[in-house]
C-alpha positions as a printed Julia matrix, in Angstrom:
370×3 Matrix{Float64}:
 -22.38   -7.24   -9.35
 -18.61   -7.62   -9.36
 -17.12   -9.33  -12.38
 -13.51  -10.51  -12.46
 -13.63  -12.37  -15.74
  -9.87  -12.03  -16.31
  -8.9   -13.64  -12.98
  -8.29  -17.23  -12.09
 -10.04  -18.59   -9.0
  -7.18  -17.73   -6.66
  -6.92  -14.16   -7.94
 -10.7   -13.78   -7.7
 -10.84  -14.92   -4.09
  -7.92  -12.7    -3.12
  -9.42   -9.71   -4.91
 -12.76  -10.21   -3.2
 -11.02  -10.4     0.17
  -9.41   -7.04   -0.51
 -12.79   -5.54   -1.36
 -14.21   -6.56    2.02
 -12.85   -3.5     3.75
 -13.65   -1.12    0.89
 -17.41   -1.65    1.24
 -20.12   -4.14    2.09
 -21.31   -6.65   -0.49
 -23.67   -9.6    -0.5
 -26.72  -10.57    1.51
 -25.05   -9.92    4.88
 -24.7    -6.25    4.14
 -26.91   -3.96    6.21
 -25.62   -0.74    4.64
 -27.38    0.89    1.71
 -25.28    0.64   -1.39
 -24.36    3.82   -3.15
 -24.5     3.99   -6.95
 -20.71    3.66   -6.95
 -20.95    0.25   -5.26
 -22.01   -1.49   -8.43
 -18.58   -1.96   -9.98
 -17.97   -4.02  -13.1
 -14.53   -4.99  -14.37
 -14.68   -6.21  -17.93
 -12.05   -8.22  -19.77
  -9.4    -5.55  -20.16
  -5.8    -4.79  -19.35
  -6.56   -4.52  -15.64
  -4.54   -6.82  -13.41
  -6.11   -8.31  -10.25
  -4.21   -5.69   -8.23
  -5.62   -2.85  -10.32
  -9.1    -4.3    -9.96
  -8.78   -4.4    -6.17
  -7.49   -0.82   -6.04
 -10.25    0.36   -8.34
 -12.77   -1.34   -6.07
 -11.26    0.39   -3.02
 -11.37    3.77   -4.71
 -14.93    3.54   -6.01
 -16.67    2.14   -2.93
 -17.23    4.19    0.19
 -14.68    6.92   -0.58
 -14.71   10.51   -1.63
 -15.24   10.7    -5.41
 -12.74   13.52   -5.93
 -10.01   11.8    -3.92
 -10.79    8.48   -5.6
 -10.32   10.04   -9.0
  -7.11   11.9    -8.23
  -5.68   10.1    -5.22
  -4.67   11.89   -2.02
  -2.53   15.01   -2.15
   0.39   12.99   -0.77
  -0.08   10.37   -3.49
   0.02   13.05   -6.16
   3.15   14.7    -4.78
   5.18   11.53   -4.21
   7.67   10.51   -6.9
   6.53    6.93   -6.75
   3.86    4.34   -7.33
   3.09    0.69   -7.95
   4.9    -1.07  -10.75
   2.96   -2.23  -13.79
   2.08   -5.62  -12.32
   1.12   -4.06   -8.99
   3.37   -6.44   -7.05
   6.1    -3.99   -6.07
   6.46   -0.26   -5.47
   9.11    2.22   -6.64
   9.81    5.71   -5.37
  12.48    8.33   -6.04
  14.04   10.41   -3.26
  16.34   13.43   -3.29
  19.02   13.23   -0.59
  18.67   16.33    1.6
  21.42   18.2     3.42
  20.25   17.11    6.89
  20.42   13.46    5.8
  24.17   13.68    5.12
  26.85   12.9     7.71
  30.54   13.55    8.28
  31.48   11.62    5.14
  29.4    14.1     3.05
  27.14   11.22    2.05
  23.84    9.9     3.35
  24.15    8.15    6.71
  23.13    4.55    7.26
  20.27    5.87    9.42
  19.09    7.92    6.43
  19.13    4.81    4.25
  17.21    2.83    6.88
  14.64    5.61    7.29
  14.08    5.75    3.53
  13.58    1.98    3.46
  10.97    2.37    6.18
   9.36    5.29    4.35
   9.04    3.52    1.0
   7.67    0.42    2.75
   5.0     2.52    4.44
   4.17    4.33    1.2
   3.83    0.98   -0.54
   1.32   -0.09    2.1
  -0.6     3.17    1.8
  -0.71    2.87   -1.99
  -2.7    -0.37   -1.69
  -5.07    0.96    0.98
  -3.26   -0.02    4.18
  -1.42    1.91    6.87
  -3.5     5.06    7.2
  -3.13    4.9    10.98
  -0.32    2.4    11.47
   2.81    0.92    9.92
   1.43   -1.22    7.07
  -1.45   -2.52    9.16
  -4.38   -4.1     7.34
  -8.03   -3.5     8.33
  -8.19   -6.82   10.19
  -4.99   -5.99   12.06
  -6.35   -2.63   13.17
  -9.59   -4.25   14.28
  -7.67   -6.79   16.41
  -5.09   -4.26   17.68
  -2.21   -5.96   15.88
   0.98   -4.28   14.65
   4.08   -5.28   12.7
   7.43   -5.13   14.52
  10.91   -5.69   13.1
  12.5    -9.06   13.84
  15.56   -8.83   11.58
  17.1    -6.24    9.27
  19.99   -6.68    6.82
  21.3    -3.75    4.75
  24.19   -3.68    2.27
  25.34   -0.36    0.81
  27.74   -0.5    -2.14
  27.86    3.26   -2.71
  26.45    5.98   -0.49
  24.53    8.78   -2.24
  25.62   12.38   -1.64
  23.6    15.53   -0.98
  21.19   16.23   -3.89
  21.72   12.8    -5.45
  18.49   11.15   -6.58
  17.93    7.51   -5.73
  15.13    5.1    -6.57
  14.05    2.41   -4.13
  11.95   -0.58   -5.15
  10.25   -2.67   -2.47
   7.96   -5.67   -2.25
   6.73   -8.01    0.5
   6.17  -11.75    0.75
   4.98  -14.31    3.24
   7.65  -15.58    5.64
   6.6   -18.56    7.73
   3.68  -18.76   10.14
   4.36  -15.67   12.25
   6.05  -13.26    9.89
   6.34  -11.47    6.61
   9.38  -10.47    4.57
  10.11   -7.14    2.89
  12.98   -6.6     0.43
  14.42   -3.48   -1.21
  16.74   -2.58   -4.09
  18.33    0.89   -4.24
  19.52    2.48   -7.48
  21.28    5.69   -8.47
  18.78    7.33  -10.84
  21.51    9.14  -12.8
  23.47    5.98  -13.63
  21.01    3.14  -13.07
  23.62    1.51  -10.82
  22.44   -0.67   -7.94
  23.92    1.04   -4.88
  22.33   -1.07   -2.16
  20.06   -3.96   -1.22
  18.19   -4.84    1.92
  15.9    -7.48    3.37
  13.92   -7.73    6.58
  11.61   -9.95    8.56
   8.6    -8.62   10.46
   6.44  -10.36   13.03
   3.0    -9.54   14.39
   2.48   -8.22   17.92
  -0.64   -7.46   19.91
  -0.29   -3.79   20.81
  -2.25   -4.25   24.07
  -0.49   -7.34   25.48
   2.85   -6.68   23.66
   3.01  -10.41   22.85
   3.85  -11.92   19.47
   0.99  -13.49   17.58
   0.65  -15.81   14.59
  -0.33  -14.25   11.3
  -3.93  -15.35   10.79
  -5.33  -16.51    7.46
  -7.56  -13.42    7.37
  -4.57  -11.11    7.55
  -2.63  -13.16    5.01
  -5.52  -12.97    2.57
  -5.49   -9.18    2.86
  -1.85   -8.67    1.9
  -0.89  -11.74   -0.17
  -2.8   -10.43   -3.17
  -0.2    -7.65   -3.35
   2.79  -10.03   -3.11
   4.75  -11.69   -5.95
   3.33  -15.12   -6.79
   6.81  -16.67   -6.96
   9.58  -16.01   -4.39
  11.56  -12.9    -5.28
  14.66  -12.14   -3.21
  16.87   -9.06   -3.05
  19.67  -11.5    -2.15
  19.15  -14.59   -4.34
  22.76  -15.73   -3.95
  23.31  -18.98   -2.08
  24.86  -18.51    1.39
  24.58  -14.71    1.15
  25.36  -12.58    4.21
  21.72  -11.89    5.0
  21.35  -15.54    6.04
  24.32  -15.56    8.41
  23.56  -16.19   12.07
  24.79  -13.53   14.5
  26.83  -14.88   17.4
  26.22  -13.32   20.8
  28.95  -10.95   21.97
  30.2   -12.13   25.35
  31.85  -10.22   28.21
  34.4    -8.83   28.6
  33.96   -6.53   25.62
  36.51   -4.13   24.22
  34.31   -1.18   23.34
  31.21    0.11   25.1
  28.93    3.09   25.46
  26.86    2.84   28.61
  23.7     4.55   29.79
  22.07    5.41   26.46
  18.53    6.73   26.93
  15.74    7.02   24.35
  14.63   10.51   23.44
  10.95   11.25   23.0
  11.69   11.68   19.31
  12.94    8.06   19.16
   9.45    6.69   19.87
   7.2     5.84   16.95
   3.45    5.36   16.5
   3.75    1.8    17.86
   4.65    3.3    21.26
   8.2     1.98   21.39
  11.68    2.93   20.18
  11.76    2.82   16.39
  13.97    0.17   14.78
  16.22    2.78   13.11
  17.27    4.18   16.5
  18.93    0.86   17.31
  21.34    1.39   14.4
  22.56    4.64   15.93
  22.97    2.99   19.33
  25.01    0.16   17.82
  27.37    2.64   16.14
  27.85    4.63   19.35
  30.28    2.0    20.66
  32.32    1.62   17.47
  36.04    2.4    17.88
  36.88    5.9    16.7
  39.8     4.74   14.55
  37.41    2.68   12.41
  34.84    5.47   12.14
  37.55    7.88   10.99
  38.99    5.68    8.26
  36.2     3.32    7.18
  32.54    3.37    6.16
  29.82    0.86    6.95
  29.12   -1.54    4.09
  26.93   -4.17    5.77
  24.78   -4.21    8.9
  22.6    -7.04   10.23
  20.43   -6.63   13.31
  18.36   -9.2    15.21
  15.69   -7.52   17.36
  15.15   -9.53   20.56
  12.81   -7.3    22.59
  11.23   -3.9    22.26
  12.64   -0.88   24.04
  10.45    1.62   25.91
  10.76    5.29   26.85
  12.23    4.73   30.33
  14.72    1.98   29.42
  18.45    2.63   29.77
  20.62    0.83   27.24
  24.27   -0.27   27.05
  25.92   -0.58   23.64
  28.76   -3.13   23.41
  31.09   -3.85   20.47
  33.92   -6.27   19.8
  35.86   -7.61   16.79
  34.39  -10.7    15.16
  36.83  -13.55   14.74
  35.97  -15.65   11.71
  37.78  -18.33    9.77
  40.46  -16.88    7.51
  40.71  -13.62    9.46
  43.65  -11.74   10.92
  43.83   -9.89   14.26
  45.23   -6.36   14.44
  46.1    -4.64   17.71
  48.67   -3.75   20.33
  49.69   -5.35   23.63
  47.66   -8.42   22.83
  44.46   -6.4    22.48
  42.54   -6.75   19.21
  41.39   -3.41   17.79
  40.1    -4.86   14.51
  39.87   -8.08   12.57
  40.19   -8.28    8.81
  39.71  -11.04    6.29
  42.94  -12.26    4.74
  41.44  -11.78    1.27
  40.53   -8.15    2.03
  42.78   -6.3     4.48
  40.62   -3.17    4.27
  37.45   -4.94    5.5
  36.78   -5.04    9.27
  34.06   -7.05   11.01
  32.45   -6.45   14.4
  29.82   -7.99   16.65
  27.41   -5.8    18.65
  25.08   -6.18   21.6
  22.46   -3.84   23.0
  21.23   -4.74   26.47
  19.33   -3.19   29.35
  21.6    -1.48   31.86
  19.38   -2.57   34.75
  19.41   -6.36   34.39
  21.46   -7.16   31.26
  18.48   -8.4    29.21
  19.38   -8.64   25.55
  17.61   -6.11   23.33
  19.42   -6.49   20.06
  22.45   -8.25   18.61
  24.2    -7.09   15.48
  27.0    -7.61   13.03
  28.74   -5.0    10.86
  31.35   -4.95    8.1
  33.4    -1.87    7.26
  35.42   -0.95    4.18
  38.08    1.68    3.65
  36.62    5.1     2.85
  36.9     6.03   -0.84
  39.62    8.56   -1.56
C-alpha cells in the first residue's frame, strides 16, 4: 500500500498520477505485482517529487539501474534541485561550440537550453523516446513543438568556460506550457543570460495542434513550481513584446536556404535551433563584424520539412525614440537614442514557393567588447 502521509490532498493526487505509468496499482491491475511494488513512504524528509521518483524507480524497473540511475544520469553534471521543482546542470564550452568571436555562438546557447530541458524531463521519467513527452503523450502520438523563444545573453562564455543552467516548466494557458532558464558563469556566479519559451502540443500523425488534456497536465504539473516563477519578472520586459511582421520590400535577404538532413530532429521536422541560423544568414555584414547578438525573439508560425526551400529576410526595426543610420536614403541600421551602440532588426522566414510565413523574429545587437 502506498502511503503519502506528508502530502496534502493535491500533492497526493498528483503523486499518484505520476505513479500510474511506473506500475499498475489497485483492483484494475491485471499484472502480478513484484515484491518491489509494495512501496511505503513514511513521514520523512521526502518531498512529493522525491516520492514520485522513488516510486518510478522501485516499480517495474531494473533494480541496479534504479539504485544507481542510468549511466548518462551518473555522468551528467546536473540534477534536480532540493525541492525537485527545477533542474540545474553544468556544461563546459567546447571548441566546436565557439564562433568567430571566440565565444559560444547563439546556436550553442540555444542547443544547451534544449539539452538541459530534455535532461530535466528525463530526470523525472519522461522523454526516453521523445522531447519531454509524457507517457500519455506517447500513447496518443503527441509531441511538444516550439511556439515562441526569447533569449537574452549578457555575456557570452568562451572556450573551456563552465556555465550552469537552471530550468523549470509551468503551465501556460489551455494549449501550451512554458519553460524558463537562467544561465550563470560557474567561476563568478554571475548571471550571463536568461531565456523563456512557450511550447504547444501537436499530433505527430495529423501535424495539427491539440489542447493539453487534463491527463497530460496531471503528469507534468507535479514537477512544476506551485507559484508562478519567471526568468523575466520585470514588468513590460522584452520577452512580452509583440513582433511586427516585416513587409516587402526588404533591405537584406538570403534566398533559397534548404534544410540539411542534420537539421531534422526526432519530431521529423527542422529543429527550432536551425531557424536561428537561418535568421542570421540575412544579417548585414557590417553589423556581424562589429556587433554581437544580445537579444533574440522568435515566433514559430509553421513547421518546416526536409524538402522546403526558405527565404530569410531582414530589415531595421523603427521604434519610438530611435535614429536611422544609412546612406542615400537607405537605412542600414537603427539605434535607440539612449544607446547608440544598440541596433534592432526585424526578421522573416518564409517559403520560397508561395511566401507562407514560417517564422518571424526580432534581434538586438550591441557593440562587441574590446
